[in-house]
Coordinates of C-alpha atoms and ligand atoms in Angstrom, one line a residue:
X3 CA 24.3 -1.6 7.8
X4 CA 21.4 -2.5 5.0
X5 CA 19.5 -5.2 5.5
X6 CA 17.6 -6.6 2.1
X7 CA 15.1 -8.9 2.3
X8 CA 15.9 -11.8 0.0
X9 CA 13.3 -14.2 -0.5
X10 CA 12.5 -17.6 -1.9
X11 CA 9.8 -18.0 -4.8
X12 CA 8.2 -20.7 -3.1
X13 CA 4.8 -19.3 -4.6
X14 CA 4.8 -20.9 -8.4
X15 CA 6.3 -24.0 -7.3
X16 CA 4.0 -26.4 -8.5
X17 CA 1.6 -23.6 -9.6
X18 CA 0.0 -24.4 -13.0
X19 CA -3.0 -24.2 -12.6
X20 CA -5.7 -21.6 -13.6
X21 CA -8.8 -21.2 -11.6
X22 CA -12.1 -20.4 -13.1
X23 CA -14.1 -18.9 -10.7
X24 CA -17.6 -18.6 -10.5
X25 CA -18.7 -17.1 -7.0
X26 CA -21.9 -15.9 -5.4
X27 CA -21.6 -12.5 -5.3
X28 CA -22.1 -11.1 -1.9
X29 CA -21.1 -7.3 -3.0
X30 CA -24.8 -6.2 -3.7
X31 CA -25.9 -7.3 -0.2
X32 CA -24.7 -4.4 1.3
X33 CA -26.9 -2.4 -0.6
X34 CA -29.7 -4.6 -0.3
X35 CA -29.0 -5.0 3.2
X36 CA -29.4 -1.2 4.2
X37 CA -32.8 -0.9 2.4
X38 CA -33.9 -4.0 4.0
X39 CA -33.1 -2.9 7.1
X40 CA -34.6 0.5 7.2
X41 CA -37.7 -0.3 6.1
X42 CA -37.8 -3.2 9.1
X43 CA -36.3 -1.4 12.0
X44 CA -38.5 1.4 12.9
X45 CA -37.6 4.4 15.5
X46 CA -34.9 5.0 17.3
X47 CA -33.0 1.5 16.7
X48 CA -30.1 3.6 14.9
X49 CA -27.9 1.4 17.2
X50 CA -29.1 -2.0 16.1
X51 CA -28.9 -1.0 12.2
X52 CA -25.3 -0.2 12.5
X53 CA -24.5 -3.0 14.5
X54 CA -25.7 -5.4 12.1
X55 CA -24.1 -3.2 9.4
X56 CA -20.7 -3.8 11.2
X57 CA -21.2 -7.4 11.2
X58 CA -22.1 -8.2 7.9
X59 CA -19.1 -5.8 6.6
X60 CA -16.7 -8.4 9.1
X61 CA -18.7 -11.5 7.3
X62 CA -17.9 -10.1 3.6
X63 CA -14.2 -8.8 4.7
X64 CA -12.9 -12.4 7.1
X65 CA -13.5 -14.9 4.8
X66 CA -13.1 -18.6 6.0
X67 CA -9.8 -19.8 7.0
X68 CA -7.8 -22.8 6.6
X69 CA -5.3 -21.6 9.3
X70 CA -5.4 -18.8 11.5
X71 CA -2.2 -17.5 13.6
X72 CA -2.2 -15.2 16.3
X73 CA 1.1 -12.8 15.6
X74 CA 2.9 -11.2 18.5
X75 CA 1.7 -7.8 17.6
X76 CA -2.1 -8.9 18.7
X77 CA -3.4 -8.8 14.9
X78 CA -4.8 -12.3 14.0
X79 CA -4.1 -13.5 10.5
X80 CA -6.0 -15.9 8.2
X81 CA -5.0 -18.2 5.6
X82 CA -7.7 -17.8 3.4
X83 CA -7.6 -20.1 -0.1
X84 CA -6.8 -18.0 -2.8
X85 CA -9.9 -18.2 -5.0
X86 CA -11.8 -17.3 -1.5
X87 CA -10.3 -13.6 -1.6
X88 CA -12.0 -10.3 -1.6
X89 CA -11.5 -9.3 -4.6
X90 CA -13.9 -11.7 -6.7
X91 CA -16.8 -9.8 -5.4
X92 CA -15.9 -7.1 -7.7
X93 CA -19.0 -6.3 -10.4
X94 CA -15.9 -6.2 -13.4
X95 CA -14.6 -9.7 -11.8
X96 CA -17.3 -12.0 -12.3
X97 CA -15.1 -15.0 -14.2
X98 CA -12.0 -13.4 -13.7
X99 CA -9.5 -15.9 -14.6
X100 CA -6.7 -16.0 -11.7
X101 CA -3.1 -14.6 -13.3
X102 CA -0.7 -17.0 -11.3
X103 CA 2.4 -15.3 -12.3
X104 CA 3.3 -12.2 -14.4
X105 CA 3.5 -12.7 -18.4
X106 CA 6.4 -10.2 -18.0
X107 CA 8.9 -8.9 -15.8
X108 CA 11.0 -5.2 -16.4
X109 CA 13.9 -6.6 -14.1
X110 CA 13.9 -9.8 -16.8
X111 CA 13.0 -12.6 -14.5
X112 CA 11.1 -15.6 -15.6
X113 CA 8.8 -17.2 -13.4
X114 CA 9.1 -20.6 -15.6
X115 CA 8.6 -23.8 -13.6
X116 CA 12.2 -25.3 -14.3
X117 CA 13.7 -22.0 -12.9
X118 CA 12.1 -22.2 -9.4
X119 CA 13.9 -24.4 -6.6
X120 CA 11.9 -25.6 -3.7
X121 CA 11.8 -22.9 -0.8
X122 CA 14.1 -23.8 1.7
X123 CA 13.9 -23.8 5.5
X124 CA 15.0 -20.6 6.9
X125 CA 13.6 -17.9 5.7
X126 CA 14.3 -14.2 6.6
X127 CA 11.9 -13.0 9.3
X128 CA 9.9 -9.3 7.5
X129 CA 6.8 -9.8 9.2
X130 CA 5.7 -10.1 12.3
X131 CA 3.3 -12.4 12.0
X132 CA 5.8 -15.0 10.5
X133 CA 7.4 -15.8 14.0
X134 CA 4.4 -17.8 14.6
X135 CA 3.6 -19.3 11.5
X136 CA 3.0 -19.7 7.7
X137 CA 0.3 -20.0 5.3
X138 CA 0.8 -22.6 3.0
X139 CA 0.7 -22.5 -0.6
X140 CA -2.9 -21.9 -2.7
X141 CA -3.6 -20.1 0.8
X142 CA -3.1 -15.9 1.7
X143 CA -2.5 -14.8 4.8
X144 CA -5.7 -11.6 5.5
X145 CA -5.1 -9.9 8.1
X146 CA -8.4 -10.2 10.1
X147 CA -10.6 -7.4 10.8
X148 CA -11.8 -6.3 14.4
X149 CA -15.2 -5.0 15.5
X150 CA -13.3 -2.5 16.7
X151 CA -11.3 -2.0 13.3
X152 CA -14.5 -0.6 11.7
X153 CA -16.2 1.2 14.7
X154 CA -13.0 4.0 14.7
X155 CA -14.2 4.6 11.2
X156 CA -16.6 7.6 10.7
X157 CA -19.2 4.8 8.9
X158 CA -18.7 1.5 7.7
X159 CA -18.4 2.5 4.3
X160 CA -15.5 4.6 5.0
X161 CA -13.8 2.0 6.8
X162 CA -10.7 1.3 4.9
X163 CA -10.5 4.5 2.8
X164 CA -8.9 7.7 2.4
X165 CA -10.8 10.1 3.6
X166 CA -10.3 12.7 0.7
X167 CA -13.3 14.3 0.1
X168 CA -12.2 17.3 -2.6
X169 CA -9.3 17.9 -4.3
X170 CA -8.2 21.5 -4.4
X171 CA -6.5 22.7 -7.6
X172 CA -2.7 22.4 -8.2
X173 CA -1.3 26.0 -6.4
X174 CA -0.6 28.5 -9.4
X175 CA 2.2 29.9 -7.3
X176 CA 4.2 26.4 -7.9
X177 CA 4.9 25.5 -11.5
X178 CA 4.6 21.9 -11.8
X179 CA 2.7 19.3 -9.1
X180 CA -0.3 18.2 -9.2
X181 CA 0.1 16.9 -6.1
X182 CA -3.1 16.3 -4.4
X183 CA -3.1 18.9 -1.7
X184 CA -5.7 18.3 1.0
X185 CA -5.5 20.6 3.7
X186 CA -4.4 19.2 6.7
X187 CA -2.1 16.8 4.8
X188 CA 2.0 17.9 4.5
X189 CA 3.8 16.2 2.2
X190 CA 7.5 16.0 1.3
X191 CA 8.1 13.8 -1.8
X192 CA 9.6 13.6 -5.7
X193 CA 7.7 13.1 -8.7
X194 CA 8.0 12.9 -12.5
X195 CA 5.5 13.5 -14.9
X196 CA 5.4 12.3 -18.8
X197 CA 2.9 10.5 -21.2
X198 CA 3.9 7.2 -20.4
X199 CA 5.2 5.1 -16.9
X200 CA 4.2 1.7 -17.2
X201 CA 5.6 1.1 -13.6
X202 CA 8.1 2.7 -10.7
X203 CA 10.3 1.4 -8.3
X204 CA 11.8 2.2 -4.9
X205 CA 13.4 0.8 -1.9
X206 CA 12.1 2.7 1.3
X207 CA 13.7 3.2 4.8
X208 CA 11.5 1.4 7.1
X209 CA 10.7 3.8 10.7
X210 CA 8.3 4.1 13.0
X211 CA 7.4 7.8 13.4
X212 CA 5.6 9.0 16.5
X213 CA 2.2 9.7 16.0
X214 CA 0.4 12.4 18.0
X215 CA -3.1 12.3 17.3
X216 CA -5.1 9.2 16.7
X217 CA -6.7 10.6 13.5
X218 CA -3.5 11.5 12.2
X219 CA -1.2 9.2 9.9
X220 CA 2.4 8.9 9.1
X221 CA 3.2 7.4 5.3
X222 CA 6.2 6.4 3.0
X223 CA 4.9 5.2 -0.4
X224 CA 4.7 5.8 -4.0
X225 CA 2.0 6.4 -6.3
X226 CA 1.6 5.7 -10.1
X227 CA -1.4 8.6 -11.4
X228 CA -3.3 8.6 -14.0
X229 CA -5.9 10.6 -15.1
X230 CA -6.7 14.5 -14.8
X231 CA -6.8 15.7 -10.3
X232 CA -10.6 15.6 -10.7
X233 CA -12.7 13.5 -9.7
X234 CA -11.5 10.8 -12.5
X235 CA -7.8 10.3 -11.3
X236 CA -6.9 6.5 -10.8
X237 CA -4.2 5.7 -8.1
X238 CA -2.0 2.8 -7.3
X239 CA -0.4 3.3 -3.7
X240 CA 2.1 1.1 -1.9
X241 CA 4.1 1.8 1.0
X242 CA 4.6 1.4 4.6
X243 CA 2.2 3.8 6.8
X244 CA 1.2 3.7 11.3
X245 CA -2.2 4.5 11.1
X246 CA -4.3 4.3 14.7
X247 CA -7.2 5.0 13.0
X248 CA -6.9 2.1 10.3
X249 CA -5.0 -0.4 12.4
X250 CA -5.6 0.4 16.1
X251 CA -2.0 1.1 16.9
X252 CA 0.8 2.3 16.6
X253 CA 3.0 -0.2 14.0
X254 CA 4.7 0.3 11.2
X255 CA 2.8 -1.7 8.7
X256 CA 2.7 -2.6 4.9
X257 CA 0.0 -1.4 2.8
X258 CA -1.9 -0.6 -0.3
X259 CA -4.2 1.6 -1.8
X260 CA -6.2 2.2 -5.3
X261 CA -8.9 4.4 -6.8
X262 CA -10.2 4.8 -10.4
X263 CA -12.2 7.8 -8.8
X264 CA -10.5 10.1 -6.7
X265 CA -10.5 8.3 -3.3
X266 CA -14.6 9.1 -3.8
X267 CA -16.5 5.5 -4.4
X268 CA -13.7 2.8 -5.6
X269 CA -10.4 1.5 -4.0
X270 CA -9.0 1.0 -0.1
X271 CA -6.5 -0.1 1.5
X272 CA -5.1 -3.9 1.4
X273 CA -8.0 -6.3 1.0
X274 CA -10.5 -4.0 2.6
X275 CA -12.6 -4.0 -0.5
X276 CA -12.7 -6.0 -3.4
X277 CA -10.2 -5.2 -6.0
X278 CA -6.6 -6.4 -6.0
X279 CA -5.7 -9.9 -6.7
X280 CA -3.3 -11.6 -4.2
X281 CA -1.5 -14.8 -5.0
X282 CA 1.1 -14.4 -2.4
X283 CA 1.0 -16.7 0.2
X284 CA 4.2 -15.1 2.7
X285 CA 3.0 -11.5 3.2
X286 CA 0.1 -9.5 4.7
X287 CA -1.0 -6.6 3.2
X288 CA -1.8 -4.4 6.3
X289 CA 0.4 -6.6 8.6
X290 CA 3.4 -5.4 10.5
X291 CA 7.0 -5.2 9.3
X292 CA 9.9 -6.4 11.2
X293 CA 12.5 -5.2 11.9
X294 CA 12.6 -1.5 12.2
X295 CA 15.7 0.8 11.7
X296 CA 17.0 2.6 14.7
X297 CA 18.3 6.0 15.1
X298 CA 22.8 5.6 14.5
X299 CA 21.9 1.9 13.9
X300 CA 20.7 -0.7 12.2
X301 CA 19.2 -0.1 9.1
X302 CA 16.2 -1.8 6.9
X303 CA 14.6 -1.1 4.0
X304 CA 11.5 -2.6 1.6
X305 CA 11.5 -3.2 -2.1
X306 CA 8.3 -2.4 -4.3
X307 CA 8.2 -2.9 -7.7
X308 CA 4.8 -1.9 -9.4
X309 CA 4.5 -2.9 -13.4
X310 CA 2.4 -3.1 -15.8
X311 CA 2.1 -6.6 -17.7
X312 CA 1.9 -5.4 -21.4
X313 CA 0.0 -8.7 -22.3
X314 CA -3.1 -8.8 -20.0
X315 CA -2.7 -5.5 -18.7
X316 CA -2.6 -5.7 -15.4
X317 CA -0.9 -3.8 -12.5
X318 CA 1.5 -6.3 -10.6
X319 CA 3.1 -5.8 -7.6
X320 CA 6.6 -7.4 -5.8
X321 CA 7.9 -7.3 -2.6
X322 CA 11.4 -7.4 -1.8
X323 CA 13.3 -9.2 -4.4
X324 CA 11.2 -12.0 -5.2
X325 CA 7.5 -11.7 -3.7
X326 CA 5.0 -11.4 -6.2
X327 CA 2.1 -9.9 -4.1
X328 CA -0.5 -10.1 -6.5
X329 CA -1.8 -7.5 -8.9
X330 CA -4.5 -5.1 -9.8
X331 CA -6.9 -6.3 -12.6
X332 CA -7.0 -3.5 -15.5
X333 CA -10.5 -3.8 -15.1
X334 CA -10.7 -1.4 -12.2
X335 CA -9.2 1.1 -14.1
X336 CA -10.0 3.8 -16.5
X337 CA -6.7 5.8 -17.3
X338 CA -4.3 3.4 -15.8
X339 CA -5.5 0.9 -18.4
X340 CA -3.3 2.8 -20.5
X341 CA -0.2 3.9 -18.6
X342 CA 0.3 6.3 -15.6
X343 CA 1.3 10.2 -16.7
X344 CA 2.8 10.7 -13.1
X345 CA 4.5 9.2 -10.8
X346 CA 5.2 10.2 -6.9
X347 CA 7.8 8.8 -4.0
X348 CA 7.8 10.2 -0.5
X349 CA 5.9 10.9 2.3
X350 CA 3.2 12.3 4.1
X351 CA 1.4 12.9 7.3
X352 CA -1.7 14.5 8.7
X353 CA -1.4 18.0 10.1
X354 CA -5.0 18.4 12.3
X355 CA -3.6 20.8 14.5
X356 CA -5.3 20.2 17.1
X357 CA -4.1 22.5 19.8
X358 CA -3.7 24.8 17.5
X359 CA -0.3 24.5 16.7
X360 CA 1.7 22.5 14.1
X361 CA 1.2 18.7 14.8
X362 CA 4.5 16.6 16.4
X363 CA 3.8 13.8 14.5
X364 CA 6.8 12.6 12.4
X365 CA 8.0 12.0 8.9
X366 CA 10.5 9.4 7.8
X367 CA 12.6 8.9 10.6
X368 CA 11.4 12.3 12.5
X369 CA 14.9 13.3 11.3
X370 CA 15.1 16.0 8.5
X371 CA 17.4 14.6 5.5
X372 CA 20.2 16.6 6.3
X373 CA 21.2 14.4 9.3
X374 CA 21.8 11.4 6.6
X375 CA 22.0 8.0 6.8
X376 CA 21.6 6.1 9.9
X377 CA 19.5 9.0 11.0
X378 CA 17.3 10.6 7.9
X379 CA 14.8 7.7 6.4
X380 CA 15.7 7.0 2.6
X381 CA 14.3 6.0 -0.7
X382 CA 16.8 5.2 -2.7
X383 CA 17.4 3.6 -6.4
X384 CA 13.7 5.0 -7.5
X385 CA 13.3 4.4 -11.2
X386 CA 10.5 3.9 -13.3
X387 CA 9.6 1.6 -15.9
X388 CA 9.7 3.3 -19.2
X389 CA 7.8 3.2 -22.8
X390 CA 9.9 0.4 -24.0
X391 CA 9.2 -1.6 -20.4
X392 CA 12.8 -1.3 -18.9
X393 CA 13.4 0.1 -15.7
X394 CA 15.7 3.3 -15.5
X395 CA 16.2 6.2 -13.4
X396 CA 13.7 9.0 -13.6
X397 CA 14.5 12.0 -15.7
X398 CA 13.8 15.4 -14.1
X399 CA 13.2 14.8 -10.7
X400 CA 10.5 17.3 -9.4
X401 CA 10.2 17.5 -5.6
X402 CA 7.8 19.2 -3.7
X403 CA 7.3 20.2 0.1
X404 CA 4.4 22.5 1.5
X405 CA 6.6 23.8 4.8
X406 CA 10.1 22.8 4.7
X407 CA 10.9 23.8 8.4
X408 CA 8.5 20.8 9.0
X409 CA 9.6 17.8 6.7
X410 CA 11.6 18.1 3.7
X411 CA 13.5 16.4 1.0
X412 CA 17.1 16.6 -0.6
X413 CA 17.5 14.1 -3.8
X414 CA 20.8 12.9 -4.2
X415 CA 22.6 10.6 -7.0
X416 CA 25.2 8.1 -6.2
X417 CA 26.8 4.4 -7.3
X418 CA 24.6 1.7 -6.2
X419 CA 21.6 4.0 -4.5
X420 CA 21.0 5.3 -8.3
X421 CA 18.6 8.3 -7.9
X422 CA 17.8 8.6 -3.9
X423 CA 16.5 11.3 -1.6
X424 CA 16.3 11.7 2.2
X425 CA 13.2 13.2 3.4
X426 CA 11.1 13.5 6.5
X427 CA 11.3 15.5 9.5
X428 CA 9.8 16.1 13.4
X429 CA 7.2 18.2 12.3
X430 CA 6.7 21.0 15.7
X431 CA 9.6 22.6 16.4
X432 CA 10.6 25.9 16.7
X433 CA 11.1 26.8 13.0
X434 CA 7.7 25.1 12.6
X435 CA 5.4 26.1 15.3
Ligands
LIG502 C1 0.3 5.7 19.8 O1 1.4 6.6 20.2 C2 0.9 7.8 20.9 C3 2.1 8.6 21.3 O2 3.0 8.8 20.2 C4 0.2 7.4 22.2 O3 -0.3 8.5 22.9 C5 -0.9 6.4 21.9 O4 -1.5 6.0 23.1 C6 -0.5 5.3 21.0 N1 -1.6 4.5 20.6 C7 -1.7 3.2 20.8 C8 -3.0 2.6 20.3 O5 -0.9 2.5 21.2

């Protein structure tokens, strides 16, 4: 049994409009804030500067709300007016002019006003947070940050990042991936390189894989590269991930991520800095997906499309068949303002080892692909979006696994799952101790 979400574009109803924004930039006052407060606080009040660190970072990431619902799941979610977001804090966004709808769409889908009926009443439940509420429209639902959110980060400028300090070389003794290998990090995924994606799609298996350490992470995403693995490399992630560290639990949750820098200075997840654009008013980036597949049982999967618009040049993204999230500006970019040169589907979790043996945290489904539907998670019908912007199966399918007795991958290629792999796995076990 598949379950696909089917949506209604509810979002450009009535939307015509374009918003000129000119906002009071509260991005430099984190800077400003630090000097001010070292130079006032003196001796031993390293306690007092952080906590007012903390809460300036909560007043710049929980903006205002029109609404605010309390989902089941304990996270509290904001309706926040559109032109309120994050991401007009950004330096290269000052009058950013607020893209309501995609100039152009691979799958062919116009976003005209004549084509869009009013949404109707029963919508399919994907979030949590939806059983007790909706934001309305020229609203987006941000899911609120916690005190606590930010204090199991190693500094409130790390909060919200990957914490990928170097990126080691490609390994000679593997031909192709540049995969960015951190160590710690085990990855099982497929990837294509060429000269020119201009977007990729996948529809993912949607788990929840046991974590065993609170640092560690479990992920199913794709990323669209650009740029060479050094400290230039520019990175649009989306995906579902459980992250204690980043969320505070244990649920399987949708998410973002960009850099234009390596994961060093630019980019985080969701709306945790300034940066991507939403417009969507149904879905929370960082919020908790529902339902969940079960082992022999019920199976669900997400959507994600990621394209370029060849007009404006910006990076859209869609959820499920017909949510247009939101998009990230080309300004934020250096190589990607061009088109990406790789592109990467699969997972990965954290490997810390910690009593010294290989971590139990799981991949996918915690299955290993061989087990198969039902049991192994799935992407299936990947494709990319090619130099003449039309969507089609990758060519050349690399994959790429650092300890198969761990989590693996086995690509497939059938009817209507197109160009698919299983992959995952329970991590410890006896082949992998
Ligand atoms: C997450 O799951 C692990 C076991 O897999 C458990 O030890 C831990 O307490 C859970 N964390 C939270 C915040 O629920």
């Amino acid at each position: 049994m598949e379950a696909n979400f089917g949506f209604e574009k509810n979002w450009v109803r009535k939307v015509v409009f374009c918003l000129c924004l000119f906002l009071v930039l509260s991005a430099p006052l984190t800077c400003a804030g630090r000097t001010t407060l070292s130079t006032t606080t003196t001796g031993g009040s390293g306690g007092s500067i952080q906590k007012l660190e903390v809460q300036k970072h909560l007043k710049n990431l929980n903006r205002q709300p029109v609404k605010t619902i309390k989902s089941p799941d304990g996270d509290i979610i904001d309706c926040v007016h559109v032109s309120h977001q994050p991401a007009f804090d950004h330096p290269d966004l000052k009058n950013h002019k607020i893209q309501v709808r995609p100039n152009f769409h691979p799958e062919g889908k116009t976003f005209g006003e004549s084509k869009i009926k009013a949404s109707s009443n029963s919508k399919p439940i994907t979030q949590l947070w939806h059983k007790n509420g909706r934001c309305s429209e020229g609203t987006i639902p941000i899911r609120r940050t916690k005190k606590d959110d930010i204090l199991r980060a190693s500094s409130v400028q790390k909060f919200g990042k990957k914490n990928q300090r170097s990126i080691p070389q490609p390994k000679p003794a593997k031909p192709l991936p540049d995969i960015i290998t951190q160590s710690g990090h085990q990855h099982a995924i497929a990837y294509v390189e060429g000269d020119d994606f201009y977007g990729a799609k996948a529809t993912i298996n949607v788990w929840d894989p046991k974590i065993q350490q609170p640092n560690e992470f479990s992920l199913s995403q794709m990323w669209i590269l650009a740029g060479s693995f050094g400290q230039d490399l520019n990175s649009i992630e989306a995906g579902w991930q459980v992250s204690p560290d980043l969320y505070g639990d244990n649920n399987t949750r949708l998410f973002t991520y960009w850099t234009s820098d390596a994961y060093q200075a630019t980019g985080c997840y969701n709306l945790l800095c300034s940066g991507f654009v939403q417009i969507n008013n149904d879905i929370a980036l960082g919020a908790s997906i529902f339902p969940l597949s079960n082992y022999g049982s019920s199976q669900y999967d997400i959507s994600i499309l990621v394209w370029k618009d060849p007009k404006e040049g910006n990076w859209w993204m869609q959820f499920g068949n017909d949510h247009v999230l939101g998009y990230w500006p080309a300004p934020l970019f250096s190589y990607l303002t061009e088109s990406a040169s790789m592109i990467e589907w699969g997972g990965e979790v954290v490997n810390s080892e910690s009593d010294g043996q290989h971590t139990s945290t799981q991949m996918g489904s915690g299955h290993f692909p061989h087990e198969g539907f039902g049991k192994a998670s799935y992407f299936k019908n990947i494709q990319i979006v090619d130099g003449d912007n039309k969507l089609r199966a990758p060519k050349d399918l690399g994959t790429y696994t650092e300890q198969q007795n761990c989590y693996n991958l086995k690509t497939g290629s059938a009817g209507d799952w197109g160009s698919y792999f299983y992959y995952g796995g329970p991590g410890r076990n006896p082949n992998c101790p």
